[in-house]
CSV table of C-alpha atoms in Angstrom, one decimal:
chain,number,residue,atom,x,y,z
A,49,UNK,CA,-6.4,-81.9,41.6
A,50,UNK,CA,-2.8,-80.8,42.5
A,51,UNK,CA,-2.4,-80.3,46.4
A,52,UNK,CA,-2.1,-76.7,47.2
A,53,UNK,CA,1.2,-75.4,48.4
A,54,UNK,CA,1.1,-74.0,51.8
A,55,UNK,CA,2.7,-70.4,51.5
A,56,UNK,CA,2.3,-66.9,53.1
A,57,UNK,CA,2.4,-63.6,51.2
A,58,UNK,CA,4.4,-60.9,51.5
A,59,UNK,CA,1.3,-58.5,50.9
A,60,UNK,CA,0.6,-56.6,54.2
A,61,UNK,CA,-2.3,-54.0,55.1
A,62,UNK,CA,-3.4,-51.3,57.2
A,63,UNK,CA,-7.1,-50.1,58.4
A,64,UNK,CA,-8.0,-46.8,57.6
A,65,UNK,CA,-10.9,-44.3,58.2
A,66,UNK,CA,-13.6,-46.4,56.3
A,67,UNK,CA,-11.0,-48.0,54.2
A,68,UNK,CA,-8.1,-50.3,53.9
A,69,UNK,CA,-4.6,-50.0,52.4
A,70,UNK,CA,-3.0,-53.0,50.8
A,71,UNK,CA,0.6,-53.0,50.0
A,72,UNK,CA,2.1,-55.5,47.6
A,73,UNK,CA,5.5,-56.0,46.3
A,74,UNK,CA,5.0,-53.6,43.3
A,75,UNK,CA,1.6,-51.5,44.0
A,76,UNK,CA,0.2,-50.2,47.2
A,77,UNK,CA,-3.6,-49.8,46.8
A,78,UNK,CA,-5.9,-47.6,49.0
A,79,UNK,CA,-9.4,-48.8,48.9
A,80,UNK,CA,-12.0,-46.3,50.7
A,81,UNK,CA,-15.7,-46.4,51.2
A,82,UNK,CA,-17.1,-43.3,50.1
A,83,UNK,CA,-20.4,-41.3,51.4
A,84,UNK,CA,-22.2,-42.3,48.2
A,85,UNK,CA,-21.5,-45.9,49.0
A,86,UNK,CA,-19.0,-46.4,46.3
A,87,UNK,CA,-15.5,-47.8,46.6
A,88,UNK,CA,-12.6,-45.6,45.5
A,89,UNK,CA,-9.5,-47.4,45.0
A,90,UNK,CA,-5.9,-45.4,44.4
A,91,UNK,CA,-2.9,-47.0,43.5
A,92,UNK,CA,0.6,-45.9,43.8
A,93,UNK,CA,4.0,-47.7,43.4
A,94,UNK,CA,5.5,-49.5,46.4
A,95,UNK,CA,8.4,-47.8,47.9
A,96,UNK,CA,10.7,-49.5,50.6
A,97,UNK,CA,13.6,-47.7,51.9
A,98,UNK,CA,15.7,-51.0,51.8
A,99,UNK,CA,15.2,-50.8,47.7
A,100,UNK,CA,17.0,-47.5,47.9
A,101,UNK,CA,19.5,-48.6,50.7
A,102,UNK,CA,20.2,-52.2,50.5
A,103,UNK,CA,21.8,-52.0,53.8
A,104,UNK,CA,18.5,-51.6,55.4
A,105,UNK,CA,17.3,-54.9,54.4
A,106,UNK,CA,19.9,-56.7,56.8
A,107,UNK,CA,18.3,-58.7,59.8
A,108,UNK,CA,17.6,-56.5,62.8
A,109,UNK,CA,18.1,-53.2,60.9
A,110,UNK,CA,15.4,-53.8,58.6
A,111,UNK,CA,12.9,-54.0,61.3
A,112,UNK,CA,13.7,-50.1,62.0
A,113,UNK,CA,13.5,-49.5,58.1
A,114,UNK,CA,10.1,-51.4,58.0
A,115,UNK,CA,8.7,-49.3,60.8
A,116,UNK,CA,9.6,-46.0,59.1
A,117,UNK,CA,8.2,-47.2,55.9
A,118,UNK,CA,5.0,-48.3,57.8
A,119,UNK,CA,4.5,-44.8,59.6
A,120,UNK,CA,5.4,-42.7,56.4
A,121,UNK,CA,2.9,-44.5,54.1
A,122,UNK,CA,0.6,-45.1,56.7
A,123,UNK,CA,0.5,-41.1,57.5
A,124,UNK,CA,-0.4,-40.6,53.5
A,125,UNK,CA,-3.0,-43.3,53.5
A,126,UNK,CA,-4.7,-42.0,56.6
A,127,UNK,CA,-4.6,-38.7,55.2
A,128,UNK,CA,-6.0,-39.6,51.7
A,129,UNK,CA,-8.5,-41.9,53.1
A,130,UNK,CA,-9.9,-39.2,55.5
A,131,UNK,CA,-10.2,-36.7,52.7
A,132,UNK,CA,-12.2,-39.2,50.5
A,133,UNK,CA,-14.5,-40.5,53.1
A,134,UNK,CA,-15.8,-37.2,53.7
A,135,UNK,CA,-16.0,-36.5,49.9
A,136,UNK,CA,-19.6,-34.9,49.3
A,137,UNK,CA,-20.5,-34.5,52.9
A,138,UNK,CA,-22.1,-31.3,54.0
A,139,UNK,CA,-19.6,-28.9,55.9
A,140,UNK,CA,-20.3,-26.9,58.8
A,141,UNK,CA,-19.4,-23.2,59.0
A,142,UNK,CA,-15.8,-23.3,60.1
A,143,UNK,CA,-14.7,-21.4,63.0
A,144,UNK,CA,-12.5,-18.4,63.2
A,145,UNK,CA,-9.6,-20.6,64.3
A,146,UNK,CA,-10.3,-23.1,61.1
A,147,UNK,CA,-10.3,-20.0,58.8
A,148,UNK,CA,-7.1,-18.8,60.2
A,149,UNK,CA,-5.7,-22.2,59.5
A,150,UNK,CA,-7.0,-22.4,56.1
A,151,UNK,CA,-5.5,-18.9,55.4
A,152,UNK,CA,-2.0,-19.6,56.7
A,153,UNK,CA,-1.7,-23.1,55.6
A,154,UNK,CA,-3.9,-23.6,52.7
A,155,UNK,CA,-4.1,-27.1,50.8
A,156,UNK,CA,-1.6,-28.4,53.2
A,157,UNK,CA,-3.7,-27.9,56.3
A,158,UNK,CA,-4.6,-31.5,56.5
A,159,UNK,CA,-0.9,-32.3,56.4
A,160,UNK,CA,-0.1,-29.9,59.1
A,161,UNK,CA,-2.9,-31.2,61.5
A,162,UNK,CA,-1.8,-34.8,61.0
A,163,UNK,CA,1.7,-33.7,62.0
A,164,UNK,CA,0.7,-31.9,65.2
A,165,UNK,CA,-1.3,-34.8,66.0
A,166,UNK,CA,1.6,-37.2,65.4
A,167,UNK,CA,4.0,-35.1,67.7
A,168,UNK,CA,1.4,-34.9,70.5
A,169,UNK,CA,0.8,-38.9,70.3
A,170,UNK,CA,4.3,-39.4,70.4
A,171,UNK,CA,4.8,-37.1,73.5
A,172,UNK,CA,1.7,-38.8,75.2
A,173,UNK,CA,3.1,-42.4,74.2
A,174,UNK,CA,6.7,-41.3,75.8
A,175,UNK,CA,4.8,-40.1,78.8
A,176,UNK,CA,2.6,-43.1,79.4
A,177,UNK,CA,4.9,-46.0,78.5
A,178,UNK,CA,8.1,-44.7,79.7
A,179,UNK,CA,8.0,-42.1,82.2
A,180,UNK,CA,4.9,-42.9,84.0
A,181,UNK,CA,5.7,-46.6,84.7
A,182,UNK,CA,9.2,-45.7,85.8
A,183,UNK,CA,8.0,-43.0,88.2
A,184,UNK,CA,5.5,-45.3,89.8
A,185,UNK,CA,7.8,-48.0,90.5
A,186,UNK,CA,9.9,-45.4,92.3
A,187,UNK,CA,6.9,-44.6,94.3
A,188,UNK,CA,6.6,-48.0,95.3
A,189,UNK,CA,9.9,-48.3,96.2
A,190,UNK,CA,9.4,-45.7,98.6
A,191,UNK,CA,6.7,-47.8,100.7
A,192,UNK,CA,8.1,-51.5,100.0
A,193,UNK,CA,12.0,-50.6,100.0
A,194,UNK,CA,14.8,-51.6,97.9
A,195,UNK,CA,13.6,-55.3,97.4
A,196,UNK,CA,11.5,-54.2,94.6
A,197,UNK,CA,14.3,-53.2,92.5
A,198,UNK,CA,15.1,-56.6,91.1
A,199,UNK,CA,11.4,-56.7,89.8
A,200,UNK,CA,11.6,-53.0,88.5
A,201,UNK,CA,11.6,-54.2,84.9
A,202,UNK,CA,9.0,-56.9,85.2
A,203,UNK,CA,6.7,-54.4,87.2
A,204,UNK,CA,7.4,-51.5,84.4
A,205,UNK,CA,6.6,-53.8,81.6
A,206,UNK,CA,3.4,-55.1,83.2
A,207,UNK,CA,2.3,-51.4,83.7
A,208,UNK,CA,3.1,-50.9,79.9
A,209,UNK,CA,1.2,-53.7,79.0
A,210,UNK,CA,-1.8,-52.9,80.9
A,211,UNK,CA,-1.6,-49.3,79.5
A,212,UNK,CA,-1.7,-50.5,76.1
A,213,UNK,CA,-4.5,-53.0,76.5
A,214,UNK,CA,-6.5,-50.3,78.2
A,215,UNK,CA,-5.8,-47.7,75.6
A,216,UNK,CA,-6.9,-50.0,72.7
A,217,UNK,CA,-10.0,-51.0,74.9
A,218,UNK,CA,-11.2,-47.2,75.2
A,219,UNK,CA,-10.4,-46.9,71.5
A,220,UNK,CA,-13.0,-49.6,70.7
A,221,UNK,CA,-15.5,-47.8,72.6
A,222,UNK,CA,-15.5,-44.9,70.1
A,223,UNK,CA,-17.8,-45.7,67.2
A,224,UNK,CA,-15.3,-44.2,64.4
A,225,UNK,CA,-12.4,-46.4,65.8
A,226,UNK,CA,-14.6,-49.6,66.3
A,227,UNK,CA,-15.3,-49.3,62.4
A,228,UNK,CA,-11.6,-49.1,62.0
A,229,UNK,CA,-11.0,-52.3,63.9
A,230,UNK,CA,-13.9,-53.9,61.6
A,231,UNK,CA,-11.8,-53.0,58.7
A,232,UNK,CA,-8.9,-54.4,60.6
A,233,UNK,CA,-10.4,-57.8,60.8
A,234,UNK,CA,-11.7,-57.4,57.1
A,235,UNK,CA,-7.9,-56.9,55.9
A,236,UNK,CA,-6.7,-59.9,57.9
A,237,UNK,CA,-9.5,-62.2,56.6
A,238,UNK,CA,-8.9,-61.1,53.0
A,239,UNK,CA,-5.0,-62.0,53.3
A,240,UNK,CA,-5.8,-65.5,54.7
A,241,UNK,CA,-8.4,-66.0,52.0
A,242,UNK,CA,-5.7,-65.4,49.3
A,243,UNK,CA,-3.1,-67.3,51.2
A,244,UNK,CA,-5.5,-70.2,51.1
A,245,UNK,CA,-5.6,-69.9,47.3
A,246,UNK,CA,-9.6,-69.1,47.3
A,247,UNK,CA,-11.2,-67.0,45.2
A,248,UNK,CA,-11.6,-63.3,46.7
A,249,UNK,CA,-15.1,-63.2,47.1
A,250,UNK,CA,-17.2,-62.1,50.1
A,251,UNK,CA,-18.4,-65.4,50.9
A,252,UNK,CA,-14.9,-66.9,50.9
A,253,UNK,CA,-13.3,-63.9,52.9
A,254,UNK,CA,-16.2,-64.0,55.6
A,255,UNK,CA,-15.3,-67.7,56.6
A,256,UNK,CA,-11.8,-67.1,57.5
A,257,UNK,CA,-10.6,-66.0,61.0
A,258,UNK,CA,-9.4,-62.2,61.7
A,259,UNK,CA,-6.3,-63.1,63.8
A,260,UNK,CA,-3.3,-62.9,61.9
A,261,UNK,CA,0.4,-63.7,63.5
A,262,UNK,CA,2.0,-60.7,61.1
A,263,UNK,CA,-0.2,-58.0,62.5
A,264,UNK,CA,0.9,-54.7,63.9
A,265,UNK,CA,-0.7,-55.4,67.2
A,266,UNK,CA,1.3,-58.5,67.6
A,267,UNK,CA,4.5,-56.6,66.6
A,268,UNK,CA,3.5,-54.2,69.3
A,269,UNK,CA,2.9,-56.7,71.8
A,270,UNK,CA,6.1,-58.4,71.2
A,271,UNK,CA,7.9,-54.9,71.4
A,272,UNK,CA,6.5,-54.6,74.9
A,273,UNK,CA,7.9,-58.0,75.8
A,274,UNK,CA,11.1,-57.7,74.5
A,275,UNK,CA,11.0,-53.9,76.8
A,276,UNK,CA,10.7,-56.2,79.6
A,277,UNK,CA,13.8,-58.3,78.9
A,278,UNK,CA,15.9,-55.5,77.9
A,279,UNK,CA,14.9,-53.4,80.8
A,280,UNK,CA,16.5,-55.7,83.4
A,281,UNK,CA,20.0,-54.5,82.0
A,282,UNK,CA,19.3,-50.4,82.4
A,283,UNK,CA,20.5,-49.8,85.8
A,284,UNK,CA,19.2,-46.4,85.9
A,285,UNK,CA,16.1,-45.6,88.3
A,286,UNK,CA,15.8,-41.7,87.3
A,287,UNK,CA,12.4,-41.5,85.1
A,288,UNK,CA,14.0,-39.3,82.5
A,289,UNK,CA,17.5,-41.0,82.6
A,290,UNK,CA,15.8,-44.4,82.3
A,291,UNK,CA,13.5,-43.1,79.6
A,292,UNK,CA,16.1,-41.5,77.5
A,293,UNK,CA,18.3,-45.1,77.5
A,294,UNK,CA,15.1,-47.1,76.8
A,295,UNK,CA,14.3,-44.6,73.6
A,296,UNK,CA,18.0,-45.2,72.5
A,297,UNK,CA,17.1,-49.2,72.6
A,298,UNK,CA,14.1,-48.4,70.5
A,299,UNK,CA,15.7,-49.6,67.0
A,300,UNK,CA,17.0,-53.0,68.8
A,301,UNK,CA,13.9,-53.6,70.2
A,302,UNK,CA,11.9,-52.9,66.9
A,303,UNK,CA,14.7,-54.8,64.9
A,304,UNK,CA,14.3,-58.0,67.2
A,305,UNK,CA,10.5,-57.6,67.2
A,306,UNK,CA,10.4,-57.6,63.4
A,307,UNK,CA,12.6,-60.8,63.0
A,308,UNK,CA,10.2,-62.6,65.8
A,309,UNK,CA,7.0,-61.5,63.9
A,310,UNK,CA,8.6,-62.6,60.6
A,311,UNK,CA,9.5,-66.1,62.2
A,312,UNK,CA,5.8,-66.3,63.4
A,313,UNK,CA,4.3,-65.7,60.3
A,314,UNK,CA,6.6,-68.3,58.3
A,315,UNK,CA,6.8,-71.3,60.9
A,316,UNK,CA,3.8,-72.9,62.8
A,317,UNK,CA,5.6,-74.8,66.1
A,318,UNK,CA,5.1,-74.7,69.9
A,319,UNK,CA,7.8,-72.0,70.1
A,320,UNK,CA,6.3,-69.6,67.6
A,321,UNK,CA,2.7,-70.3,68.7
A,322,UNK,CA,3.8,-69.3,72.3
A,323,UNK,CA,5.6,-66.0,70.9
A,324,UNK,CA,2.3,-65.2,68.8
A,325,UNK,CA,-0.2,-66.1,71.5
A,326,UNK,CA,-0.2,-62.7,73.4
A,327,UNK,CA,-0.4,-60.8,70.3
A,328,UNK,CA,-3.2,-62.8,69.0
A,329,UNK,CA,-5.2,-62.6,72.3
A,330,UNK,CA,-5.0,-58.6,71.8
A,331,UNK,CA,-6.1,-58.8,68.3
A,332,UNK,CA,-9.5,-59.6,69.7
A,333,UNK,CA,-9.9,-56.0,70.7
A,334,UNK,CA,-7.9,-54.4,67.8
A,335,UNK,CA,-9.7,-56.7,65.0
A,336,UNK,CA,-13.6,-57.1,64.7
A,337,UNK,CA,-15.8,-59.0,62.5
A,338,UNK,CA,-16.6,-56.8,59.5
A,339,UNK,CA,-19.6,-56.4,57.7
A,340,UNK,CA,-19.9,-57.3,53.8
A,341,UNK,CA,-19.4,-53.8,52.6
A,342,UNK,CA,-16.2,-53.8,54.3
A,343,UNK,CA,-14.9,-57.0,53.1
A,344,UNK,CA,-15.9,-55.6,49.6
A,345,UNK,CA,-13.4,-52.7,50.3
A,346,UNK,CA,-10.7,-55.1,51.4
A,347,UNK,CA,-11.1,-57.3,48.2
A,348,UNK,CA,-11.1,-54.2,45.7
A,349,UNK,CA,-8.0,-53.0,47.6
A,350,UNK,CA,-6.2,-56.6,47.6
A,351,UNK,CA,-6.8,-57.2,43.7
A,352,UNK,CA,-4.8,-54.2,42.6
A,353,UNK,CA,-1.6,-55.4,44.5
A,354,UNK,CA,-1.5,-59.1,43.7
A,355,UNK,CA,1.3,-59.6,41.2
A,356,UNK,CA,1.0,-61.8,38.2
A,357,UNK,CA,4.3,-63.4,38.5
A,358,UNK,CA,3.6,-64.5,42.2
A,359,UNK,CA,6.6,-63.1,43.7
A,360,UNK,CA,4.7,-62.1,46.7
A,361,UNK,CA,4.3,-65.6,47.5
A,362,UNK,CA,6.9,-67.4,50.1
A,363,UNK,CA,6.7,-71.0,50.0
A,364,UNK,CA,7.1,-72.9,53.3
């Protein structure tokens, strides 16, 4: 028997409400477990900004493009999975406010609600991860003096990491989000199974680990770490001015983070293991062991995106 070639794949995924999105080089599939226990899988062509604008495929720049693609496609997939996961369920009598929203926005109501939630989420993220740490360090400075200034970026960074870990841990306490984290685990296990040239069966997938170096969780942790380094070069102490500069640096942080996450996915050595370790540890919260029904959804979505010519395979 020929020796198996070690490889990774360009196929990626995202956990959804009662489902999983798998994104291949040509096809993106959304698999959802419906209330009647059947699996619904929809397909659409994979669209990348860098395909339309080749300059967005350059190193560093491609990180921002990938993030925009992920948010854009993920928003649509979340909306679709939410609708399908509630099909056939008995609906409660809508409130007067819900009737008004339906009258004003009609079929676009879900897009409007998701859009409002995204804006509120961004505002909350800026307040928690940028304004609050700077404001707290300023308060500490009043108590301990200017000596803390040299440690500002490190202290702010530790605060942001603590807020992030605390937030995802609280999310895990919510039953619906805990199930989403289980689907996240099913996604990783299925990708590992495919990368190991094994047949996509529930039994084979179940044997694999749920911590993947190319996970979005690891990407977020790497970005938080890079933010600490970049913060040392920002001289401002005013919470709003410092926040404004950090927001302007986000494309650079995303670009560098994306290159590091690609490196960790393609290489396995002492350096990449050190870089990947914090993200893999946090995945203990954001990925949970799935049940067999979740693995079935992941397999159904995965099978739709595997190209016949193997163009997704990256030989190592």
